XYZ file of C-alpha atoms in Angstrom:
674
model
C -64.270 -163.375 2.685
C -67.270 -162.997 4.964
C -69.553 -163.270 1.936
C -68.712 -166.954 1.696
C -67.466 -167.567 5.218
C -70.650 -169.522 5.948
C -69.649 -171.979 3.229
C -66.124 -172.233 4.586
C -67.265 -172.990 8.108
C -69.859 -175.438 6.853
C -67.263 -177.461 5.021
C -64.785 -177.330 7.889
C -67.431 -178.623 10.241
C -68.546 -181.471 7.995
C -67.110 -184.890 7.274
C -65.573 -183.562 4.061
C -62.025 -183.107 5.359
C -60.237 -185.940 3.563
C -57.003 -187.684 4.586
C -53.904 -186.792 2.585
C -51.312 -189.016 1.008
C -48.794 -188.394 -1.724
C -47.903 -191.934 -2.773
C -48.798 -192.321 -6.402
C -51.878 -190.212 -7.034
C -53.054 -189.921 -3.412
C -54.746 -193.224 -3.716
C -56.758 -193.831 -0.550
C -60.486 -194.443 -1.037
C -62.565 -191.333 -0.549
C -64.497 -193.011 2.276
C -64.700 -189.832 4.353
C -67.127 -188.373 1.833
C -70.706 -189.546 2.045
C -72.268 -188.886 -1.371
C -75.465 -190.615 -0.281
C -76.330 -187.570 1.825
C -74.124 -184.874 0.285
C -73.947 -183.250 -3.164
C -77.742 -183.057 -3.332
C -78.170 -179.294 -2.886
C -76.563 -176.239 -4.423
C -75.359 -175.302 -0.926
C -73.398 -178.565 -0.755
C -71.738 -177.761 -4.076
C -70.948 -174.176 -3.058
C -69.371 -175.348 0.206
C -67.247 -178.023 -1.450
C -66.027 -175.607 -4.117
C -64.984 -172.872 -1.700
C -63.105 -175.386 0.444
C -60.829 -175.871 -2.552
C -60.103 -172.211 -3.176
C -56.292 -172.253 -3.033
C -55.483 -168.765 -4.247
C -52.345 -167.027 -3.116
C -53.555 -164.333 -0.702
C -52.481 -162.392 2.375
C -52.144 -164.458 5.545
C -50.233 -164.521 8.813
C -47.270 -162.410 9.841
C -45.846 -161.338 6.497
C -46.089 -158.953 3.559
C -48.633 -161.325 2.035
C -48.717 -161.301 -1.747
C -46.649 -158.111 -1.850
C -43.519 -160.143 -1.088
C -43.976 -162.687 -3.880
C -41.501 -160.935 -6.203
C -38.699 -161.288 -3.640
C -35.813 -163.251 -5.078
C -36.042 -161.638 -8.514
C -34.495 -158.561 -10.100
C -37.599 -156.600 -8.961
C -37.442 -157.112 -5.203
C -35.166 -158.704 -2.691
C -35.258 -159.886 0.913
C -32.353 -160.294 3.320
C -32.103 -164.005 2.573
C -31.476 -165.469 -0.874
C -32.940 -168.361 -2.835
C -30.570 -171.245 -3.591
C -31.859 -171.452 -7.149
C -29.576 -168.509 -7.994
C -26.376 -170.375 -7.106
C -25.761 -173.350 -9.413
C -25.066 -176.455 -7.367
C -27.068 -175.333 -4.331
C -30.571 -176.313 -5.486
C -30.684 -180.086 -5.180
C -33.089 -182.965 -5.609
C -34.867 -184.265 -2.522
C -35.869 -187.768 -1.555
C -39.250 -186.423 -0.483
C -40.698 -183.148 0.715
C -41.248 -182.441 4.409
C -44.972 -182.026 3.744
C -46.886 -183.504 0.837
C -48.534 -180.184 0.011
C -45.093 -178.666 -0.743
C -44.461 -181.307 -3.386
C -45.318 -180.155 -6.935
C -46.093 -183.804 -7.729
C -49.126 -183.769 -5.459
C -52.535 -184.994 -6.614
C -54.667 -184.754 -3.528
C -56.584 -181.608 -4.532
C -56.944 -182.807 -8.117
C -58.313 -186.118 -6.869
C -60.920 -184.345 -4.737
C -61.958 -182.183 -7.679
C -62.195 -185.234 -9.942
C -64.347 -186.947 -7.335
C -66.767 -184.019 -7.269
C -67.135 -184.073 -11.065
C -67.635 -187.851 -11.133
C -70.522 -187.611 -8.664
C -72.092 -184.237 -9.371
C -72.133 -183.953 -13.167
C -74.149 -187.174 -13.753
C -76.379 -186.358 -10.799
C -77.080 -182.881 -12.187
C -77.816 -184.265 -15.652
C -80.462 -186.494 -14.039
C -82.006 -183.513 -12.224
C -81.215 -184.948 -8.803
C -79.660 -181.810 -7.249
C -81.912 -179.329 -5.486
C -81.555 -175.660 -6.341
C -81.264 -173.151 -9.155
C -79.884 -174.593 -12.389
C -77.857 -171.415 -12.875
C -76.256 -171.759 -9.457
C -75.612 -175.493 -9.822
C -73.952 -174.883 -13.174
C -71.871 -172.122 -11.634
C -70.516 -174.288 -8.830
C -69.674 -177.087 -11.257
C -67.905 -174.427 -13.327
C -65.902 -173.428 -10.249
C -64.627 -176.994 -9.917
C -63.525 -177.096 -13.569
C -61.777 -173.762 -12.978
C -60.052 -175.038 -9.841
C -58.898 -178.228 -11.538
C -57.477 -176.125 -14.370
C -55.697 -173.845 -11.905
C -54.210 -176.797 -10.036
C -52.891 -178.266 -13.266
C -51.490 -174.908 -14.341
C -49.590 -174.539 -11.074
C -48.053 -177.961 -11.633
C -47.291 -177.315 -15.291
C -45.395 -174.124 -14.419
C -43.315 -176.011 -11.863
C -42.705 -179.309 -13.666
C -43.615 -178.895 -17.339
C -44.785 -182.315 -18.540
C -47.326 -183.791 -16.121
C -49.825 -186.669 -15.841
C -53.387 -185.890 -16.909
C -55.797 -187.653 -14.563
C -59.525 -186.947 -14.798
C -60.985 -189.663 -12.596
C -60.468 -191.222 -9.203
C -58.561 -194.474 -9.555
C -58.762 -197.815 -7.737
C -56.148 -198.565 -5.127
C -54.331 -200.974 -7.448
C -50.717 -200.912 -8.596
C -51.187 -201.266 -12.359
C -53.720 -198.470 -13.047
C -52.005 -196.096 -10.620
C -48.613 -196.700 -12.191
C -49.963 -196.197 -15.698
C -51.773 -193.013 -14.677
C -48.484 -191.580 -13.388
C -47.142 -191.328 -16.939
C -46.206 -187.750 -17.806
C -47.903 -186.083 -20.760
C -46.130 -183.461 -22.940
C -46.536 -179.942 -21.630
C -48.475 -178.691 -24.647
C -51.061 -181.451 -24.089
C -51.333 -180.461 -20.441
C -51.869 -176.856 -21.499
C -54.560 -177.878 -23.987
C -56.270 -179.926 -21.281
C -56.219 -176.904 -18.954
C -57.800 -174.742 -21.639
C -60.470 -177.396 -22.251
C -61.334 -177.331 -18.540
C -61.455 -173.541 -18.595
C -63.736 -173.564 -21.638
C -66.100 -175.838 -19.711
C -65.887 -173.466 -16.759
C -66.576 -170.427 -18.972
C -69.687 -172.095 -20.385
C -71.059 -172.731 -16.888
C -69.941 -169.745 -14.805
C -71.854 -166.538 -14.241
C -70.554 -163.038 -13.543
C -73.468 -162.467 -11.163
C -73.410 -164.947 -8.317
C -74.030 -164.763 -4.584
C -70.761 -163.711 -3.003
C -69.928 -161.213 -5.741
C -66.293 -161.012 -6.764
C -65.274 -163.041 -3.713
C -66.290 -166.035 -5.817
C -64.889 -167.305 -9.094
C -66.695 -165.822 -12.112
C -66.706 -166.188 -15.873
C -64.391 -163.183 -16.120
C -61.926 -164.915 -13.796
C -61.968 -168.035 -15.972
C -61.378 -165.972 -19.118
C -58.447 -164.206 -17.483
C -56.902 -167.477 -16.325
C -57.376 -168.919 -19.809
C -55.513 -165.951 -21.268
C -52.715 -166.411 -18.721
C -52.342 -170.131 -19.410
C -52.379 -169.725 -23.185
C -49.819 -166.892 -23.157
C -47.588 -168.875 -20.812
C -47.554 -171.935 -23.036
C -47.295 -170.015 -26.321
C -44.337 -167.985 -25.073
C -42.695 -170.999 -23.404
C -42.773 -172.935 -26.675
C -41.603 -169.874 -28.606
C -38.566 -169.074 -26.504
C -37.544 -172.577 -25.359
C -37.866 -174.012 -28.865
C -34.863 -176.157 -29.759
C -34.169 -177.249 -26.167
C -34.987 -180.284 -24.029
C -37.581 -178.155 -22.213
C -40.188 -178.430 -24.979
C -41.884 -181.623 -26.228
C -39.843 -183.291 -28.945
C -36.847 -180.985 -28.509
C -33.249 -182.264 -28.478
C -32.778 -184.600 -25.476
C -36.401 -184.171 -24.387
C -36.882 -187.156 -22.016
C -40.349 -188.184 -23.235
C -41.232 -190.794 -25.841
C -41.434 -190.054 -29.551
C -44.923 -191.553 -29.868
C -46.225 -188.985 -27.377
C -45.373 -186.147 -29.771
C -46.369 -187.806 -33.030
C -47.686 -185.099 -35.349
C -46.550 -182.332 -33.008
C -45.829 -179.061 -34.850
C -44.394 -176.525 -32.455
C -45.079 -173.527 -34.686
C -48.733 -174.481 -35.053
C -48.980 -174.951 -31.292
C -47.493 -171.511 -30.673
C -49.986 -169.979 -33.090
C -52.887 -171.779 -31.411
C -51.974 -170.720 -27.877
C -51.319 -167.095 -28.807
C -54.706 -166.943 -30.542
C -56.399 -168.386 -27.476
C -54.623 -165.852 -25.246
C -55.773 -162.910 -27.358
C -59.354 -164.123 -27.686
C -59.825 -164.694 -23.958
C -58.063 -161.456 -23.042
C -60.243 -159.433 -25.408
C -63.391 -160.810 -23.812
C -62.165 -159.686 -20.398
C -61.223 -156.248 -21.711
C -64.627 -155.840 -23.350
C -66.376 -156.819 -20.104
C -64.286 -155.116 -17.425
C -63.325 -151.404 -17.415
C -60.067 -150.191 -15.904
C -60.087 -148.348 -12.600
C -59.454 -144.623 -12.858
C -56.132 -143.146 -11.741
C -56.876 -139.683 -10.369
C -53.154 -139.007 -9.988
C -52.952 -138.239 -13.726
C -54.313 -134.802 -12.914
C -51.135 -134.024 -10.970
C -48.660 -131.976 -13.002
C -46.143 -131.585 -10.168
C -42.761 -133.282 -10.373
C -43.797 -135.516 -7.485
C -47.278 -136.843 -6.774
C -48.284 -135.533 -3.307
C -49.022 -138.945 -1.842
C -50.223 -137.418 1.451
C -53.276 -136.082 -0.374
C -56.247 -138.425 -0.226
C -57.221 -137.805 -3.850
C -54.009 -139.584 -4.806
C -54.262 -142.294 -2.155
C -57.455 -143.895 -0.813
C -59.739 -141.665 -2.917
C -57.802 -142.731 -6.004
C -59.490 -145.913 -7.322
C -56.303 -147.108 -9.013
C -54.381 -146.990 -5.719
C -57.188 -147.974 -3.339
C -58.095 -151.154 -5.242
C -55.028 -152.742 -3.644
C -55.647 -151.663 -0.063
C -59.299 -150.827 0.665
C -61.188 -152.963 3.173
C -63.599 -153.992 0.419
C -62.482 -154.282 -3.208
C -65.949 -155.079 -4.548
C -66.604 -151.590 -5.937
C -63.427 -151.353 -8.003
C -64.246 -152.168 -11.607
C -60.860 -153.617 -12.478
C -60.891 -156.195 -9.689
C -62.187 -159.545 -10.936
C -61.520 -161.706 -7.873
C -60.506 -160.731 -4.353
C -60.398 -162.125 -0.838
C -62.343 -160.494 2.005
C -61.262 -160.530 5.666
C -63.167 -160.206 8.924
C -61.770 -159.436 12.376
C -64.867 -159.184 14.554
C -66.887 -162.253 13.580
C -64.459 -164.811 12.177
C -60.982 -163.438 13.060
C -59.857 -163.948 9.457
C -57.034 -161.416 9.260
C -53.549 -160.748 7.943
C -50.682 -158.323 8.534
C -49.616 -157.142 5.062
C -50.322 -153.391 5.619
C -48.324 -153.389 8.847
C -45.260 -154.775 7.103
C -45.719 -152.402 4.158
C -45.494 -149.529 6.643
C -42.213 -150.650 8.219
C -40.388 -152.274 5.288
C -41.349 -155.919 5.719
C -38.017 -157.544 4.785
C -38.269 -156.468 1.172
C -37.383 -153.603 -1.119
C -37.346 -152.670 -4.786
C -33.996 -153.075 -6.498
C -32.212 -150.160 -8.112
C -32.341 -152.083 -11.374
C -36.140 -152.195 -11.147
C -36.579 -148.556 -10.122
C -34.457 -147.446 -13.058
C -36.718 -149.344 -15.472
C -39.601 -146.907 -14.909
C -39.832 -144.207 -17.578
C -39.920 -140.460 -17.117
C -43.203 -138.654 -17.696
C -42.123 -137.751 -21.241
C -42.155 -141.483 -22.053
C -38.384 -141.792 -22.335
C -35.996 -143.997 -20.332
C -33.988 -142.222 -17.627
C -30.813 -142.221 -19.742
C -32.615 -140.493 -22.635
C -34.700 -137.912 -20.763
C -33.735 -134.480 -19.467
C -36.535 -134.897 -16.900
C -34.524 -137.426 -14.869
C -33.018 -135.837 -11.758
C -30.635 -138.608 -10.726
C -30.459 -140.574 -7.463
C -28.767 -138.075 -5.152
C -31.886 -138.264 -2.976
C -34.998 -140.422 -2.808
C -37.104 -137.435 -3.826
C -34.935 -136.885 -6.894
C -35.466 -140.502 -7.938
C -39.231 -139.965 -7.865
C -39.372 -136.679 -9.770
C -41.108 -136.689 -13.171
C -41.432 -140.468 -13.216
C -44.081 -142.956 -14.326
C -46.989 -142.515 -11.889
C -46.807 -146.182 -10.929
C -43.389 -145.623 -9.379
C -44.621 -142.517 -7.588
C -47.779 -144.167 -6.254
C -46.336 -147.539 -5.339
C -42.969 -146.593 -3.826
C -42.898 -144.882 -0.433
C -42.359 -141.124 -0.191
C -39.911 -140.078 2.559
C -41.711 -138.273 5.359
C -45.206 -138.931 4.041
C -48.135 -138.988 6.444
C -49.244 -142.606 6.802
C -52.412 -142.111 8.859
C -54.631 -139.088 8.037
C -55.793 -138.462 11.598
C -53.206 -137.471 14.239
C -52.399 -140.112 16.852
C -51.925 -139.685 20.600
C -48.990 -140.806 22.677
C -49.144 -142.255 26.199
C -49.467 -138.765 27.652
C -52.349 -137.834 25.367
C -50.272 -135.585 23.124
C -51.105 -135.566 19.420
C -48.510 -136.443 16.801
C -48.477 -137.228 13.101
C -47.893 -140.797 11.979
C -45.215 -140.264 9.346
C -42.632 -142.284 7.498
C -39.032 -141.516 8.409
C -36.987 -139.447 5.986
C -34.261 -142.094 5.957
C -35.176 -145.628 4.785
C -35.478 -148.292 7.464
C -32.379 -150.234 6.351
C -30.942 -150.950 9.829
C -33.917 -152.625 11.534
C -34.382 -156.277 12.450
C -34.801 -158.640 9.528
C -38.600 -158.931 9.454
C -39.075 -155.165 9.521
C -36.242 -153.675 7.509
C -36.495 -152.086 4.085
C -33.784 -154.206 2.515
C -32.800 -151.948 -0.379
C -33.968 -148.557 0.871
C -36.612 -148.414 -1.866
C -39.722 -149.209 0.161
C -42.864 -150.896 -1.181
C -46.105 -148.870 -1.055
C -48.723 -150.858 -2.971
C -51.027 -152.246 -0.287
C -50.649 -149.282 2.085
C -53.950 -148.152 3.596
C -55.049 -145.344 5.908
C -55.574 -147.764 8.806
C -53.043 -147.533 11.622
C -51.562 -150.714 13.046
C -49.696 -150.721 16.336
C -49.404 -154.494 15.970
C -49.385 -156.684 12.917
C -51.871 -159.458 12.481
C -55.193 -157.585 12.708
C -55.531 -156.234 9.154
C -58.774 -156.618 7.198
C -57.809 -154.921 3.941
C -58.987 -156.920 0.954
C -56.480 -158.897 -1.096
C -56.681 -158.611 -4.909
C -56.295 -161.946 -6.679
C -57.187 -161.284 -10.326
C -57.498 -157.892 -12.015
C -58.367 -157.013 -15.574
C -55.156 -155.123 -16.354
C -53.414 -158.446 -16.872
C -55.698 -159.133 -19.835
C -54.462 -155.937 -21.517
C -50.860 -156.977 -21.002
C -51.513 -160.526 -22.188
C -53.147 -159.359 -25.405
C -50.399 -156.840 -26.203
C -47.639 -159.389 -25.652
C -49.353 -162.164 -27.605
C -49.851 -159.785 -30.525
C -46.153 -158.863 -30.504
C -44.981 -162.488 -30.314
C -47.064 -163.283 -33.393
C -44.844 -160.909 -35.407
C -41.555 -161.766 -33.689
C -41.643 -158.419 -31.942
C -41.918 -156.334 -35.103
C -45.410 -154.871 -34.640
C -48.712 -155.153 -32.782
C -52.281 -155.060 -34.063
C -54.758 -152.181 -33.707
C -56.394 -153.604 -30.582
C -53.028 -153.987 -28.873
C -52.092 -150.434 -29.806
C -55.262 -149.108 -28.187
C -54.863 -151.248 -25.068
C -51.258 -150.184 -24.617
C -52.216 -146.547 -25.042
C -54.896 -146.949 -22.348
C -52.380 -148.352 -19.850
C -49.741 -145.746 -20.634
C -52.183 -142.873 -20.374
C -53.352 -144.093 -16.964
C -49.712 -144.205 -15.841
C -49.194 -140.573 -16.877
C -47.182 -141.439 -19.996
C -47.759 -140.440 -23.640
C -50.205 -142.766 -25.406
C -47.768 -143.078 -28.305
C -45.579 -146.039 -27.357
C -43.177 -145.281 -30.199
C -41.874 -142.340 -28.153
C -40.447 -144.963 -25.812
C -39.471 -147.522 -28.437
C -37.499 -144.996 -30.474
C -35.613 -143.659 -27.452
C -34.687 -147.073 -26.026
C -31.081 -148.236 -26.177
C -31.075 -151.901 -25.191
C -27.378 -151.762 -24.310
C -28.220 -149.288 -21.528
C -31.026 -151.362 -20.009
C -30.155 -153.570 -17.010
C -33.454 -155.475 -17.268
C -32.990 -159.235 -17.745
C -36.012 -159.199 -20.068
C -33.951 -157.479 -22.752
C -32.987 -161.070 -23.602
C -34.589 -164.318 -24.689
C -32.364 -167.417 -25.091
C -29.318 -165.187 -24.677
C -30.214 -162.882 -27.575
C -31.605 -159.358 -27.411
C -35.234 -159.012 -28.389
C -36.541 -156.085 -30.427
C -36.982 -152.699 -28.795
C -40.749 -153.027 -29.258
C -40.855 -156.424 -27.548
C -38.650 -155.250 -24.717
C -40.842 -152.228 -24.016
C -43.923 -154.445 -23.901
C -42.105 -156.485 -21.276
C -41.152 -153.249 -19.515
C -44.829 -152.242 -19.443
C -45.754 -155.564 -17.883
C -42.989 -155.291 -15.307
C -43.988 -151.778 -14.253
C -47.755 -152.360 -14.227
C -47.580 -155.560 -12.187
C -45.355 -154.043 -9.505
C -45.306 -156.223 -6.326
C -47.842 -158.706 -7.710
C -45.674 -161.820 -8.001
C -45.592 -162.318 -11.786
C -41.922 -161.636 -12.371
C -40.282 -165.050 -11.917
C -42.718 -166.951 -14.117
C -42.448 -164.241 -16.764
C -38.656 -164.527 -16.815
C -38.869 -168.310 -17.018
C -41.345 -168.420 -19.897
C -39.356 -165.772 -21.816
C -36.149 -167.777 -21.284
C -34.710 -164.477 -20.107
C -32.288 -165.942 -17.558
C -29.711 -167.671 -19.766
C -27.279 -164.749 -19.602
C -27.673 -164.041 -15.857
C -24.285 -164.440 -14.216
C -22.756 -162.671 -11.207
C -25.657 -160.265 -10.778
C -26.058 -158.493 -7.447
C -29.381 -156.761 -6.717
C -28.716 -153.237 -5.503
C -30.663 -150.560 -3.688
C -30.414 -146.858 -2.981
C -27.410 -144.644 -3.580
C -26.137 -144.794 -0.005
C -22.584 -143.487 -0.158
C -22.817 -140.658 -2.709
C -26.145 -139.121 -1.739
C -27.743 -137.189 1.087
C -28.594 -140.489 2.785
C -25.016 -140.991 3.937
C -25.456 -138.408 6.685
C -28.998 -139.320 7.707
C -28.105 -142.232 9.995
C -26.150 -140.342 12.652
C -26.840 -141.147 16.296
C -28.626 -138.189 17.907
C -26.641 -138.468 21.119
C -23.126 -138.914 19.744
C -23.435 -137.545 16.226
C -21.609 -140.612 14.936
C -22.916 -142.593 11.996
C -24.764 -145.850 12.628
C -23.741 -147.165 9.227
C -21.125 -149.907 9.509
C -19.781 -150.836 6.109
C -16.479 -152.433 7.029
C -17.384 -156.102 6.304
C -16.765 -157.014 9.938
C -19.085 -159.280 11.885
C -21.010 -156.187 12.972
C -21.422 -154.679 9.491
C -24.961 -153.564 8.668
C -24.511 -152.123 5.146
C -22.291 -152.921 2.183
C -18.942 -151.182 1.967
C -18.180 -148.407 -0.483
C -14.761 -149.897 -1.246
C -16.023 -153.347 -2.314
C -19.547 -152.649 -3.552
C -19.577 -149.040 -4.698
C -22.086 -146.318 -3.896
C -25.235 -148.441 -4.083
C -26.471 -150.469 -1.131
C -25.837 -154.130 -1.965
C -27.868 -156.322 0.439
C -25.976 -159.549 -0.281
C -22.516 -158.002 0.159
C -22.766 -156.886 3.788
C -21.428 -159.919 5.649
C -19.079 -162.305 3.849
C -18.996 -165.148 6.368
C -21.362 -168.039 5.526
C -22.708 -166.067 2.571
C -22.322 -167.783 -0.801
C -24.055 -164.892 -2.501
C -21.324 -162.441 -1.485
C -18.924 -163.487 -4.253
C -21.275 -165.380 -6.564
C -24.238 -163.047 -7.050
C -27.211 -164.351 -8.988
C -26.194 -166.897 -11.638
C -28.546 -169.160 -13.578
C -28.534 -172.821 -14.527
C -30.681 -173.976 -17.453
C -32.125 -176.936 -15.535
C -33.637 -174.462 -13.052
C -36.289 -173.395 -15.541
C -38.164 -176.462 -14.228
C -38.258 -178.029 -10.774
C -37.076 -181.599 -10.182
C -39.406 -184.489 -9.405
C -38.601 -185.844 -5.946
C -36.912 -189.241 -5.883
C -39.698 -190.869 -3.871
C -41.972 -190.983 -6.916
C -39.390 -192.863 -8.997
C -38.995 -195.476 -6.271
C -42.732 -196.085 -6.159
C -43.112 -196.434 -9.938
C -39.922 -198.439 -10.677
C -39.242 -202.130 -11.049
C -37.000 -203.009 -8.149
C -34.122 -200.648 -7.352
C -33.496 -199.445 -10.896
C -35.111 -195.988 -10.936
C -34.617 -195.706 -14.690
C -37.418 -198.268 -15.111
C -39.956 -195.850 -13.654
C -42.982 -194.940 -15.749
C -42.091 -191.274 -15.151
C -38.936 -189.389 -16.108
C -36.868 -186.696 -14.457
C -36.756 -183.157 -15.806
C -33.829 -182.276 -18.100
C -30.554 -181.830 -16.271
C -31.822 -183.120 -12.928
C -30.416 -186.431 -11.589
C -32.228 -189.525 -10.340
C -30.465 -189.319 -7.003
C -31.370 -187.415 -3.863
C -29.337 -184.422 -2.684
C -27.732 -183.855 -6.079
C -27.599 -180.715 -8.205
C -28.343 -180.504 -11.950
C -25.782 -181.619 -14.475
C -25.863 -178.258 -16.270
């Protein structure tokens, strides 16, 4: 981040910090901005753009981005999300802070304001600086507006399209609040990204700390795949424009052909992804040279000297070819830091689920139930043997050396900084490894006595996603029956890097969908083809810890059949772990699995041999008996009631110019109807 820190501090010290409001479309006049003396140099544009960088990155006392898959079937924390218990996720009158509200236009309004002032000014030649740089910073704003709209589309579906700042008058603001069909929003996002692509450079001051053309192409691929797959799998429901009981107006979808829209978006996804793939080489995985059953993760050639591993945890990510956009940190000059590596080392209130760990293939390319290479789960080391290198690299190894150089205690004695042999399942909430399967992606060689001093870079976009997007789009085009030659090559490249056979049919032919616990076996309650499922498996395993899982499950409509699902962890009661938690002084076990108020693990009698994080304490725990269950309305978030009051005639909220998402009521503190 220090490459553009000067821009950040410039903007924070200027008069550009605007007041925030969430009524209507954040309608106050932009009188804090002084365009008469700003927006006249490329430095002004660069500063304004970077102020609006709102990427999800490491910050504060937490796992950072590595915890973003918590609350899915990949990872879990000690607490649970109410969305998994029908009746517990409810509408709100208004959000505690405007920025938490998906129906929030403040950033979009600021971006629109920039374009209204800067684009005409640039066309007249009134901005000082390099044309290439000026174009680039305008391109960044188009990119950021597209990203903001995409975030809102994923949360709410249909959404207003507003491209200009509006007068503080009731009639135009009310009319502008009208929701547009989701496919039109997606097309608008792609139009903005096409503008960005035409203006952005891949060689700009700040390097890959700044948005580039490659970043815009990758986001375009992501948006197009999201919309194409959403329309494909939610077809025939109220969650697509024109579907049964869709709440919009018929005239808004006149001429809409869902199959043609799906075809368009999938084509856009493939085209953009291919451009990224052609431009950006994958990082090398030096662990593929290891023929041992278990990758020796203590060896530097498989850790920080391995580009594939280090691109997630080096101080600078600039040199790693696969990284397209990343965030830099600086302790000494700006005190811009985070604590993600510290929490990775101790457990961080997260852990991979057993269901996720079992998804990873064996090195022969076969699922664990079909391979004689699988050694079972009698120990953590057995789980890791002969497995997909991504599991071996990105899940902690018991007893591994965390810091290469020995440390010294208070008396000056040297000792090795190692991970315990037994998972940290009994610690305080913020530190514990919840499932016993501990995260490792993001681990560095730096030692942290305390948390919030880390300066490891945070990856934001990487090219691997483009490979996955292309492969999936190609498969959807044939209803999961085949993929084209490009997709076959791309998939082979990813598999080979993960230490698996290039031939994906080895996996497809040995897959028994009835033996897979992965939710992504399904779309709209029906099993997909073995080919399609294994493409989803590839995505799930490659994007480990990176926060894609929930949106993938939603766009695939892969949650319809989820009912009474409990995420599980390690084999605690029928493995060597059972005897690894004995108190050194008394010899007695520290594991309390009796469901009393002092219980710290799930009981064998009620939950079986696997650690079940949500079945430890029963009191005040709705998840204990319910498990994860899904409600169709939860595929989209509700619009808060405040916005209906503002845009209605009198007290009748049904007269509002906007409509509520399917299943959600027009009353605060109420759950969906279905």
